[in-house]
Coordinates of C-alpha atoms in Angstrom, one line a residue:
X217 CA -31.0 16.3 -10.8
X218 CA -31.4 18.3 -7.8
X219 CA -31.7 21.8 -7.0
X220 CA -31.6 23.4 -3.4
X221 CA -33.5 22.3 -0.6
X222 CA -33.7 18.9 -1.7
X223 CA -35.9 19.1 -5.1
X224 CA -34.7 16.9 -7.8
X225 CA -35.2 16.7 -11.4
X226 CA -34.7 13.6 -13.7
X227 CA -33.5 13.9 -17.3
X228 CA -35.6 13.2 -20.5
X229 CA -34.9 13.0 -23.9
X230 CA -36.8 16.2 -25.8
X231 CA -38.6 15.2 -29.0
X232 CA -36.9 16.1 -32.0
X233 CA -33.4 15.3 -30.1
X234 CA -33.1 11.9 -32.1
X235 CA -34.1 12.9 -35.0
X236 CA -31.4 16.0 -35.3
X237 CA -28.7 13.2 -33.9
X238 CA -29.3 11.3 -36.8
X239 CA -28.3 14.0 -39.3
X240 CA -24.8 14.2 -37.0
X241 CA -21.9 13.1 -39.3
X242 CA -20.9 10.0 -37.3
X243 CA -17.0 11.5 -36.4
X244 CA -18.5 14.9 -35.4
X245 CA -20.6 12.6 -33.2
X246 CA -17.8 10.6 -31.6
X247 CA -16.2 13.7 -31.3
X248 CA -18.9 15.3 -29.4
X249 CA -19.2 12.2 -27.0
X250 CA -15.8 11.9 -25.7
X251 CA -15.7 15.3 -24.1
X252 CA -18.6 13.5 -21.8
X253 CA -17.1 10.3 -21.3
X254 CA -14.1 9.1 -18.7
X255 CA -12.8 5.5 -18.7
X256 CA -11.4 4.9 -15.8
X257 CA -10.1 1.5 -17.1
X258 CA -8.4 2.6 -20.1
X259 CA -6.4 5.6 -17.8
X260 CA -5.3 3.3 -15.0
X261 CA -4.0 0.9 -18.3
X262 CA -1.7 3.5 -19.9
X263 CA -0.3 4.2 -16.8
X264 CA 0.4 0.8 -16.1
X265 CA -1.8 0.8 -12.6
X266 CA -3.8 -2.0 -11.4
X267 CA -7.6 -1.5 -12.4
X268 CA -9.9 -0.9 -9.6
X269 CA -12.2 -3.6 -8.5
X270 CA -14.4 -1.3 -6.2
X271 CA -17.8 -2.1 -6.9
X272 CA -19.5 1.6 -8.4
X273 CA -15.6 1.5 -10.2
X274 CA -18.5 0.9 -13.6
X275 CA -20.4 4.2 -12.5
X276 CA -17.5 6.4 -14.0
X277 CA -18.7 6.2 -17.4
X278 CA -21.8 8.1 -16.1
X279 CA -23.1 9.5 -19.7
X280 CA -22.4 7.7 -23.0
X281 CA -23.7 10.6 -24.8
X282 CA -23.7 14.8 -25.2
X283 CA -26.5 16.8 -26.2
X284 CA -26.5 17.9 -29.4
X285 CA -24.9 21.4 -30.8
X286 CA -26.9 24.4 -30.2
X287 CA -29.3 22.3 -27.4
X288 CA -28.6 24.5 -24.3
X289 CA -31.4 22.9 -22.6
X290 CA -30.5 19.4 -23.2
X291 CA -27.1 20.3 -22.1
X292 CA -28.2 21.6 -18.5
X293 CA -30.3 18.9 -18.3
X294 CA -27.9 16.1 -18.8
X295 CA -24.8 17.8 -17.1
X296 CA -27.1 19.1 -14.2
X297 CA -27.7 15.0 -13.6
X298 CA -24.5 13.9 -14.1
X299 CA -23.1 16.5 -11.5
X300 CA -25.9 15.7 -9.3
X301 CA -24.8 12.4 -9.5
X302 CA -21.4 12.7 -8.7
X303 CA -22.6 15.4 -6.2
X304 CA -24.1 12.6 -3.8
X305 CA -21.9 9.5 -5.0
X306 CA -19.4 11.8 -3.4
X307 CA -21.1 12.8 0.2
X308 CA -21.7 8.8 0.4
X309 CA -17.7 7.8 0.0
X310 CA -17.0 10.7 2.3
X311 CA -19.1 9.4 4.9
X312 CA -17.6 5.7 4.7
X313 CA -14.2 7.9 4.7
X314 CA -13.2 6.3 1.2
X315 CA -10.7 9.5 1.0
X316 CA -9.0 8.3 -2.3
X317 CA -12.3 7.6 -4.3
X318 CA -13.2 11.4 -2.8
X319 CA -10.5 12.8 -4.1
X320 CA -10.4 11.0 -7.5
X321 CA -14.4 11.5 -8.1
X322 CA -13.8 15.8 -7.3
X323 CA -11.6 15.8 -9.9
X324 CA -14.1 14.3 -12.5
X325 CA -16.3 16.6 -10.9
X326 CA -14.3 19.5 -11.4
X327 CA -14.1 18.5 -14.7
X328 CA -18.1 18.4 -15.6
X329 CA -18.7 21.7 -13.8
X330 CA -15.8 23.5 -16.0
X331 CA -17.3 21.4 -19.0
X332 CA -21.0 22.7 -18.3
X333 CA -19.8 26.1 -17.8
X334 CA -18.0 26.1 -20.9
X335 CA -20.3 24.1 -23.3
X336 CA -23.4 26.2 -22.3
X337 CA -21.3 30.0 -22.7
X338 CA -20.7 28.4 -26.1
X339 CA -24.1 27.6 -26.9
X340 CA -26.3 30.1 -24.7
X341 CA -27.2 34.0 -25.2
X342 CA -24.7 36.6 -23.8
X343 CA -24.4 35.7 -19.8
X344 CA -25.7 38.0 -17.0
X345 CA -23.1 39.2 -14.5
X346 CA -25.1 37.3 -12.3
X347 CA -24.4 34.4 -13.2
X348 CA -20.8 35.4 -14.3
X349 CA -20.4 35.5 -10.6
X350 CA -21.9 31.9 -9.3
X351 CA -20.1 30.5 -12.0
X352 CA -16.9 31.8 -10.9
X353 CA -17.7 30.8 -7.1
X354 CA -18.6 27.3 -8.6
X355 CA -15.2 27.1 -9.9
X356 CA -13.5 28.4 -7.2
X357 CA -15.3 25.9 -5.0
X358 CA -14.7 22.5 -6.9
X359 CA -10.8 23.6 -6.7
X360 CA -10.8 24.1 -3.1
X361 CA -12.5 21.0 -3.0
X362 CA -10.2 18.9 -5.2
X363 CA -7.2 20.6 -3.4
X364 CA -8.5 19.6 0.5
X365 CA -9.4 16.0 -0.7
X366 CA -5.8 15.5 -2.3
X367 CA -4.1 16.8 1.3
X368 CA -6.6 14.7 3.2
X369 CA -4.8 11.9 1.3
X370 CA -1.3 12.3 2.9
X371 CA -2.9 12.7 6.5
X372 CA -2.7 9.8 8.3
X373 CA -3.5 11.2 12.4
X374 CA -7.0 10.4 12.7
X375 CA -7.9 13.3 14.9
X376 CA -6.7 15.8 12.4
X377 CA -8.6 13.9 9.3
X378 CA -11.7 14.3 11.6
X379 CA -11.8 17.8 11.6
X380 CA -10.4 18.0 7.9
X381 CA -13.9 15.8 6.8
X382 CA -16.0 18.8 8.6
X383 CA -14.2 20.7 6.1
X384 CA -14.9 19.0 2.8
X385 CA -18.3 18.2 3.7
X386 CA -18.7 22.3 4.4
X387 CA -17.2 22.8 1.4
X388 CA -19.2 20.5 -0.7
X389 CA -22.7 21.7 0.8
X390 CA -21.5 25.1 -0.5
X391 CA -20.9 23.7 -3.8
X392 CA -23.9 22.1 -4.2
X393 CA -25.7 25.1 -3.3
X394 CA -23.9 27.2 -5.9
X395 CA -24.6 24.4 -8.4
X396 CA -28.3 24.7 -7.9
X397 CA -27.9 28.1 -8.3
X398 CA -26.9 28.4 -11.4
X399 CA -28.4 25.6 -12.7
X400 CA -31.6 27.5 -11.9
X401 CA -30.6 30.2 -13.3
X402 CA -29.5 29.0 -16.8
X403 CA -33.1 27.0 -16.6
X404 CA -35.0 30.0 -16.1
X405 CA -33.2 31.6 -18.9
X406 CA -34.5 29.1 -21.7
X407 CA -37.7 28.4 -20.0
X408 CA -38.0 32.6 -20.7
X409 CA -37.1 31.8 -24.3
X410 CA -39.5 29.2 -24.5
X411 CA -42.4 31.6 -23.1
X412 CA -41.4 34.4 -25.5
X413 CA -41.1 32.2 -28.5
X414 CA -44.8 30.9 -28.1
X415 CA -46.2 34.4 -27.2
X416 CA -44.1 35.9 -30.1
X417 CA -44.0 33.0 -33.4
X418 CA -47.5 33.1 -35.6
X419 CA -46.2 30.2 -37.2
X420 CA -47.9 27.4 -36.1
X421 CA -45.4 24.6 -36.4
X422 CA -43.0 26.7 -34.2
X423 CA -45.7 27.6 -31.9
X424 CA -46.1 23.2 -31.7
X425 CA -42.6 22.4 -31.1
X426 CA -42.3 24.7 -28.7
X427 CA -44.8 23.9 -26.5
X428 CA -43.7 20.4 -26.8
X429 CA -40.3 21.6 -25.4
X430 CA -42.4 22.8 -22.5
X431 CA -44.2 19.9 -21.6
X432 CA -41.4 18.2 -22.0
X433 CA -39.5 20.5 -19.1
X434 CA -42.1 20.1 -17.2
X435 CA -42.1 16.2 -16.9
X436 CA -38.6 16.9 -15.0
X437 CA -40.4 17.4 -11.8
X438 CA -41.7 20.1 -9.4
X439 CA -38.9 22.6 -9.2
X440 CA -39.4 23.2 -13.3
X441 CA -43.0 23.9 -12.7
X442 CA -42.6 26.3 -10.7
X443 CA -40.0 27.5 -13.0
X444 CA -42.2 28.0 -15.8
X445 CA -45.2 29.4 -13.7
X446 CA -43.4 32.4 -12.4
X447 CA -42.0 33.3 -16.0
X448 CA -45.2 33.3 -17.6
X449 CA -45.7 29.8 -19.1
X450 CA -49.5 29.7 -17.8
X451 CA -50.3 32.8 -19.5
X452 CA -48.6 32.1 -23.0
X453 CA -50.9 28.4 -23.3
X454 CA -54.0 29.9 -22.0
X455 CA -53.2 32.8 -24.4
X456 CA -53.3 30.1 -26.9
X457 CA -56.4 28.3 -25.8
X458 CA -58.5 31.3 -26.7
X459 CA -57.1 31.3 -30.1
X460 CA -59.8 29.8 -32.4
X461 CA -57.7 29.4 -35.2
X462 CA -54.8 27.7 -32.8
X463 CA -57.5 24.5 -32.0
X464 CA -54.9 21.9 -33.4
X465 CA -52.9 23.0 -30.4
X466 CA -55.3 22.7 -27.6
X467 CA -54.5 19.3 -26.5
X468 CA -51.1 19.8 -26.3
X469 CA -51.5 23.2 -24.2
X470 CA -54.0 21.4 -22.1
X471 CA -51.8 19.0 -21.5
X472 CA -48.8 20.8 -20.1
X473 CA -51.0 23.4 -18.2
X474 CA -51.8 20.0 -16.3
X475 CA -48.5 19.5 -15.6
X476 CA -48.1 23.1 -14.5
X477 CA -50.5 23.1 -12.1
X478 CA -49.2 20.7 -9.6
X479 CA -47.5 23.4 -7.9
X480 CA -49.4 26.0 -6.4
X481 CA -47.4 28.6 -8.4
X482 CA -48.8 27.1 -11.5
X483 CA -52.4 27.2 -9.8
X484 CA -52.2 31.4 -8.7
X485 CA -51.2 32.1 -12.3
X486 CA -54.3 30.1 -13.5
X487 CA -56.2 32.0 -11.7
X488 CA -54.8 35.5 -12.6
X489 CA -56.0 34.7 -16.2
X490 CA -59.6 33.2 -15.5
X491 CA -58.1 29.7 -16.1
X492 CA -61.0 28.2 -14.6
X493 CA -63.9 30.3 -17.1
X494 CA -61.5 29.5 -20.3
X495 CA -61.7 25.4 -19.6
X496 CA -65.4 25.7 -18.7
X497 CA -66.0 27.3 -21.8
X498 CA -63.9 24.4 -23.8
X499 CA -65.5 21.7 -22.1
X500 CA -69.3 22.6 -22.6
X501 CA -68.2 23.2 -26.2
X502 CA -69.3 20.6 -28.4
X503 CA -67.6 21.8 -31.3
X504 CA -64.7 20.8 -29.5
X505 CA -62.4 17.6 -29.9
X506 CA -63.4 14.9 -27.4
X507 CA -59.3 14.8 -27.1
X508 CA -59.0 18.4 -26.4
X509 CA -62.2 18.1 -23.8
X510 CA -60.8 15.2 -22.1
X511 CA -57.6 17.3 -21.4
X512 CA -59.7 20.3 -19.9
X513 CA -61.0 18.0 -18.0
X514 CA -57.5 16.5 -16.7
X515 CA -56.4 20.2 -15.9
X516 CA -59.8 20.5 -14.0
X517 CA -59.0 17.4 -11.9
X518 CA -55.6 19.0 -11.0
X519 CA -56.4 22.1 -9.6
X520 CA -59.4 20.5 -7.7
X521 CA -57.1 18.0 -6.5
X522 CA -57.8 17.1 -2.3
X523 CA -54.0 15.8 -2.2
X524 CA -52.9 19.5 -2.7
X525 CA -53.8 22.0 -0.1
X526 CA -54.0 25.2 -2.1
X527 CA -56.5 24.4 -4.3
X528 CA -59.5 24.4 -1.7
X529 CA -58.8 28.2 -2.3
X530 CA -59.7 28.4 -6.0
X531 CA -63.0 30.8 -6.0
X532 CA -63.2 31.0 -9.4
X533 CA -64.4 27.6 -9.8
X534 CA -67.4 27.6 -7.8
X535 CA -68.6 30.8 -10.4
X536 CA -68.8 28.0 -13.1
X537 CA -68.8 24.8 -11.3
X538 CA -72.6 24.1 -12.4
X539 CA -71.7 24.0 -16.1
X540 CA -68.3 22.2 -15.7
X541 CA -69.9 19.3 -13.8
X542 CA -72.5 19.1 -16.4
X543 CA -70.3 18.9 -19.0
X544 CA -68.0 16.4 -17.2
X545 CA -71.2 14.1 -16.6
X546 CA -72.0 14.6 -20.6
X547 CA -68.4 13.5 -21.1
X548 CA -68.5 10.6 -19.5
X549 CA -71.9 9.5 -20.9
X550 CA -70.2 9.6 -24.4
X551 CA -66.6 8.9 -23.9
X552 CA -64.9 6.9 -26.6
X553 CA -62.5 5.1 -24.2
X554 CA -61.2 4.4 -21.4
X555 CA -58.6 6.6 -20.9
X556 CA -61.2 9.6 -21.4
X557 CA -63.8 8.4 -19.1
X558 CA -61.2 8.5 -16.7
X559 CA -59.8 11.9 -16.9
X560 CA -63.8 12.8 -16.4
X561 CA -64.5 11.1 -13.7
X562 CA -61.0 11.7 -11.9
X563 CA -62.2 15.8 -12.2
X564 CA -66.0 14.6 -11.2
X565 CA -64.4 12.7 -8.1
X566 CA -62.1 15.6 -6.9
X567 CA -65.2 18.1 -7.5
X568 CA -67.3 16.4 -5.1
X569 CA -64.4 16.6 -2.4
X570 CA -64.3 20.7 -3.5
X571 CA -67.5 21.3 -2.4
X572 CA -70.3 19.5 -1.2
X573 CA -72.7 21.6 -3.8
X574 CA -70.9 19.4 -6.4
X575 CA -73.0 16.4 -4.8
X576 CA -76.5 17.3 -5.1
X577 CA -75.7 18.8 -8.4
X578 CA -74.6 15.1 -9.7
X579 CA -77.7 13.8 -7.8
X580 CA -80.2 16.0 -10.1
X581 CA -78.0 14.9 -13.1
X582 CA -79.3 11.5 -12.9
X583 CA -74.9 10.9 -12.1
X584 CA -75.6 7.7 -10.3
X585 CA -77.7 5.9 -13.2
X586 CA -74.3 7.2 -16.1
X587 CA -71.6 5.9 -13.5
X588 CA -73.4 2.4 -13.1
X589 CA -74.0 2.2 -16.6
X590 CA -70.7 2.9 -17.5
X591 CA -69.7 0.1 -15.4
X592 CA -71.0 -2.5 -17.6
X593 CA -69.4 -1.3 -20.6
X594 CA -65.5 -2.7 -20.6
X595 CA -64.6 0.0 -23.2
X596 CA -64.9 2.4 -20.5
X597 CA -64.5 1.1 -17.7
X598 CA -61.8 -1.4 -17.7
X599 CA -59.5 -0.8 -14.7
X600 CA -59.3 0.0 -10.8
X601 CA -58.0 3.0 -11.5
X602 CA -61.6 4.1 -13.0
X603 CA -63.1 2.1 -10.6
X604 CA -61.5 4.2 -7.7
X605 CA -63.2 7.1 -9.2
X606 CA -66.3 5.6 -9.4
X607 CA -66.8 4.7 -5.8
X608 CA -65.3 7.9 -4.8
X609 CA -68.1 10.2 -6.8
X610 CA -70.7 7.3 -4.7
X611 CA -69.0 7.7 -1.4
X612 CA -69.2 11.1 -1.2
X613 CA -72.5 11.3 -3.1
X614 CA -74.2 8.6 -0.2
X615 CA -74.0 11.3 2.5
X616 CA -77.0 12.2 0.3
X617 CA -80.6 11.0 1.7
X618 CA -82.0 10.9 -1.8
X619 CA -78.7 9.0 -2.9
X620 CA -80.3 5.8 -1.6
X621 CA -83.2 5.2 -3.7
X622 CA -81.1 5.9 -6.8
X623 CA -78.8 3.3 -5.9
X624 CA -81.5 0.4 -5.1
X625 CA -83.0 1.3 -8.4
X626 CA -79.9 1.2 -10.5
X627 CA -79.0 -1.8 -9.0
X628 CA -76.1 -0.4 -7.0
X629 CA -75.9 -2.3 -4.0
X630 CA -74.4 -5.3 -6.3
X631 CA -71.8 -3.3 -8.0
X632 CA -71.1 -2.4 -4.4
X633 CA -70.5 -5.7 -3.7
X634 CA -69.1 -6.1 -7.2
X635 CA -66.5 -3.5 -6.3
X636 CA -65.6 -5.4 -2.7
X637 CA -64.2 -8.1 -4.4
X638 CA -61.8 -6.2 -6.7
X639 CA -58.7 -7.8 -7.4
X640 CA -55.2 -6.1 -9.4
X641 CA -54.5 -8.2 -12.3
X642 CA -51.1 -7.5 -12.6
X643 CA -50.0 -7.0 -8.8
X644 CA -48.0 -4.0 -9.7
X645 CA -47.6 -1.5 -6.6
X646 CA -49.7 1.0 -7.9
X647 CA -52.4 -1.4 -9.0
X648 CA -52.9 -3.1 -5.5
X649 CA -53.1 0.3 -3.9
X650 CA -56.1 1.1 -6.0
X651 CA -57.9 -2.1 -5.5
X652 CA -57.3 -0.8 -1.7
X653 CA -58.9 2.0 -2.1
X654 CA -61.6 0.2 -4.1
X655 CA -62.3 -1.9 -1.8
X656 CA -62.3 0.8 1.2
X657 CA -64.4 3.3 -0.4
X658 CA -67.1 0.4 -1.7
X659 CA -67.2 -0.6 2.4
X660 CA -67.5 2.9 3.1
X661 CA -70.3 3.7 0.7
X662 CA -72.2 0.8 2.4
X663 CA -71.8 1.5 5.5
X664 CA -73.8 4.8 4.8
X665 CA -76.2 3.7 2.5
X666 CA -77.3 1.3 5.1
X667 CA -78.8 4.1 6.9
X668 CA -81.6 3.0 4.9
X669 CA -83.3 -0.3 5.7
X670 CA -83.9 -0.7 2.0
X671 CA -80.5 -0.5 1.3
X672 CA -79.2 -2.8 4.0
X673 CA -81.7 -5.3 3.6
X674 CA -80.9 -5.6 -0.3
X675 CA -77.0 -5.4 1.1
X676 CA -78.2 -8.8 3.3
X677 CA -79.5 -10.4 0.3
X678 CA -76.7 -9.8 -1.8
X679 CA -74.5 -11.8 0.9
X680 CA -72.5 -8.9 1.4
X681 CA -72.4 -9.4 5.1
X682 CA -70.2 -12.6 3.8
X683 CA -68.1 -10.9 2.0
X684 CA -67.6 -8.5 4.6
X685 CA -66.8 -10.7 7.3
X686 CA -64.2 -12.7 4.8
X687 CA -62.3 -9.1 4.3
X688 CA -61.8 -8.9 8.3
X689 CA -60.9 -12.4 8.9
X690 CA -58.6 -12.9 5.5
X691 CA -55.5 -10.6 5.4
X692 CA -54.9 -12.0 1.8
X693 CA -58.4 -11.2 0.7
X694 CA -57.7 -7.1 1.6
X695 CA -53.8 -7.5 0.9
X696 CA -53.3 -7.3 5.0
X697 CA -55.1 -3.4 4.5
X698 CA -55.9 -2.2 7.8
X699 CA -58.0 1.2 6.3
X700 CA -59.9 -2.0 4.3
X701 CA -60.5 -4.2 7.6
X702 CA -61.6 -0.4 9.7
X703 CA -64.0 0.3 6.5
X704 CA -65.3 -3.5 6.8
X705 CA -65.6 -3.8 10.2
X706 CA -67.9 -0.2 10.4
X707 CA -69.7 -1.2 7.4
X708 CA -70.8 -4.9 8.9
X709 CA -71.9 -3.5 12.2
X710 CA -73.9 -0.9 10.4
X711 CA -75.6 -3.3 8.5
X712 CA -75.6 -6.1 11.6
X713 CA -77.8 -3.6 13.3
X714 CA -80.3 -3.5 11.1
X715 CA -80.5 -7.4 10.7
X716 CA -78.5 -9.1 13.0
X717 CA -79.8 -12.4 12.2
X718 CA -77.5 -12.8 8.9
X719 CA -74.4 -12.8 11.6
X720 CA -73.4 -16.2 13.3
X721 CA -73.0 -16.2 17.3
X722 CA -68.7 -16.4 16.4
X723 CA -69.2 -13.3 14.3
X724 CA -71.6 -11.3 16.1
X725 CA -69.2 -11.6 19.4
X726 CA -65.8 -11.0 17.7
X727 CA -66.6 -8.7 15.0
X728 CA -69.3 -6.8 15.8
X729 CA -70.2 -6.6 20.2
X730 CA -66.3 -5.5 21.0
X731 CA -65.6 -2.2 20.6
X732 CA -64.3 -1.2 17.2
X733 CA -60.4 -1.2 18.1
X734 CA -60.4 -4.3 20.1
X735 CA -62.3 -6.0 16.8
X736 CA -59.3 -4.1 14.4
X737 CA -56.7 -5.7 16.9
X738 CA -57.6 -9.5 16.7
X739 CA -58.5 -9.2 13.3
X740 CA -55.0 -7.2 12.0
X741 CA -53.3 -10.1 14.1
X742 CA -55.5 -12.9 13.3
X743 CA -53.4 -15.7 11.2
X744 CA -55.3 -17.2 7.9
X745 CA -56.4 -20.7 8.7
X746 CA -56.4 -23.4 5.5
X747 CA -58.5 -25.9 7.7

């Protein structure tokens, strides 16, 4: 679904939406269905027209199914993506100048507009004038549209069906902008009923269904958050995560304030509230769940997130950074699973990229000897994903001097090693990205701690300058990664300086005397040899 300026949304079922569909009388059902559907194929057949073999002729039937009665949001949702849909599907054939599927597919979209506009006035609160007007300049818009693609059809002077296309493609810009429009308005509308409801209800059951709705909404992408933020949505969960007798709830709240605060909206309002002083105060509470922990600390993770820009300016965190790192590390030392020593060290890894602070404070909490200890234990540590974290909170802790006598003595340096070999087990995209990143950050981290000759000399032993050298010569080895072969190459010269004799005369002149880029060039272009 897409809103202005190029945000889209795509539709999900809400809970409880199957379950009210199966108390549907199966007529009333059909009933409700048809005033969603078109078939092309049966139409062309009654009036005795040849059926259309254009390839996206099996698109038409775009939804086999309405929202239920009295489900405004479910409606917007579905007929906002269907209209999107068409929306685009309809600037492509205009731009291949496919006039008669234009024409056909502004009438079906005529249709859904007038069909959204009248489905949600049946189901909705009294409208605003406001959007009394947009829908009215909607309606006005997908006529003018139908209407200029039907007389582009009898135009046959190329010139004049030039200038006519700047037309419809004016004309359907403007409709798509008043489409947004009041999509976003109706959206902010039930997202305000939401809000209210959950500040408002005492019952508790309510109070969980409707912040399930929430989350829900804000799975749909960006432009909902923000939504949601600026209408109070932050407020109303934190409201109920200082509600003792509201516990059962936490996780869930927890869970959508997460989602919430991937836009900086979300974040600001977090902050308004003392966010920050309300999830330290869950997390170094062991009274608490270790599931409703484990969510504080994904929301934590969020809003320290490096990936988003407006976070570095969260002052209320370093007021109570000392106890949530504490408690993060405690987390992790007694997490259940995997999936909860990974929201941990996720917020632990983006802390130590918040402030540098964060870093000596793991180093006096003994961090190193819980992360490689955790390693060991598959129950915990069982993917790349973790894994990534992992070496993160090392990278950025081995800046540290200190950092490298905890490592030697923890056995490090051969996790490090351990950690250069990773490998994705199920070669999904987002799996061999992480064992990049692995990989990178383990080079990385050795490259530093080889500052100190310990370090290197135990790195040496270890045969990680093999390894090394196999990363930069084997494209397959580092899945052709050039930030893996730059991380490689720095981290075997570091350690080649310190003893060069584990390097052989071939090595030593083409990996490590060049200068760095001239080594990154024959090694990105080197070819694999099966000699």
């Amino acid at each position: 679904m897409a809103l202005p300026g190029g945000r889209h949304l795509d539709s999900i079922p809400l809970p409880g939406q199957r379950l009210h569909l199966m108390q549907v009388d199966s007529v009333q059902r059909w009933m409700e269905d048809l005033k969603l559907m078109t078939e092309c194929e049966c139409m062309c057949v009654l009036q005795a027209k040849p059926i259309s073999l254009e390839e996206d002729a099996q698109g038409d039937l775009i939804l086999a199914g309405g929202p239920g009665p009295g489900d405004p949001l479910q409606l917007l949702l579905k007929r906002g993506w269907v209209i999107s849909t068409e929306l685009r599907r309809i600037g492509q054939k205009l731009a291949q100048d496919r006039w008669a599927r234009v024409h056909s597919m502004s009438v079906r979209l005529t249709c859904h507009a007038r069909s959204m506009v009248s489905e949600y006035s049946a189901v909705s609160r009294s409208s605003s004038r406001e959007m009394g007007q947009i829908e009215k300049l909607l309606m006005e818009k997908c006529s003018e549209l139908s209407a200029v693609t039907e007389r582009c059809l009898q135009v046959e002077n190329e010139h004049v069906l030039k200038s006519m296309k700047a037309c419809v493609s004016e004309t359907l810009s403007t409709l798509g902008q008043h489409f947004g429009q009041l999509l976003e308005l109706a959206l902010t509308r039930e997202v305000q009923a939401l809000v209210r409801k959950i500040d408002a209800s005492d019952n508790i059951y309510t109070m969980e269904s409707t912040t399930g709705n929430l989350f829900s909404l804000t799975q749909e992408g960006a432009p909902l958050c923000r939504i949601i933020a600026k209408e109070g949505g932050v407020v109303a969960l934190f409201k109920v995560c200082r509600q003792d007798n509201l516990r059962c709830l936490y996780p869930q709240a927890l869970r959508t304030l997460a989602s919430i605060c991937c836009v900086e909206e979300g974040v600001h309002q977090l902050e308004k509230v003392d966010g920050v002083l309300c999830l330290a105060d869950i997390l170094t509470d062991d009274s608490h769940s270790e599931a409703t922990r484990a969510e504080a600390a994904a929301v934590v993770a969020q809003v320290t997130s490096p990936h988003l820009p407006f976070t570095q300016h969260l002052s209320s965190f370093l007021e109570s950074m000392e106890e949530i790192v504490t408690a993060l590390i405690k987390l992790c030392q007694e997490a259940s699973s995997g999936e909860v020593f990974l929201l941990a060290s996720a917020a632990l890894a983006n802390i130590t990229f918040f402030d540098t602070m964060a870093c000596e404070m793991l180093l006096q909490l003994n961090a190193i000897r819980v992360l490689l200890e955790a390693c060991g234990d598959k129950q915990r540590v069982d993917t790349p994903y973790t894994r990534d974290q992992i070496v993160t909170i090392l990278a950025n802790m081995s800046v540290l001097e200190q950092c490298a006598s905890d490592i030697i003595q923890e056995n490090g340096v051969q996790l490090i090693m351990g950690m250069l070999s990773e490998k994705p087990r199920s070669g999904t995209p987002a799996e061999v990205a992480a064992c990049e990143r692995v990989q990178q950050k383990a080079a990385v981290t050795l490259a530093r701690l080889s500052r100190d000759p310990d370090v290197a000399r135990e790195a040496v032993r270890l045969s990680c300058m093999s390894r090394l050298i196999e990363l930069c010569r084997s494209p397959s080895e580092r899945n052709s990664s050039d930030a893996v072969l730059v991380a490689c190459l720095a981290a075997l010269r570091r350690l080649a300086g310190v003893c060069p004799e584990g390097l052989q005369d071939s090595d030593f002149q083409q990996l490590v005397q060049p200068r760095l880029v001239d080594s990154f060039l024959l090694c990105s272009n080197m070819e694999e040899s099966f000699v």
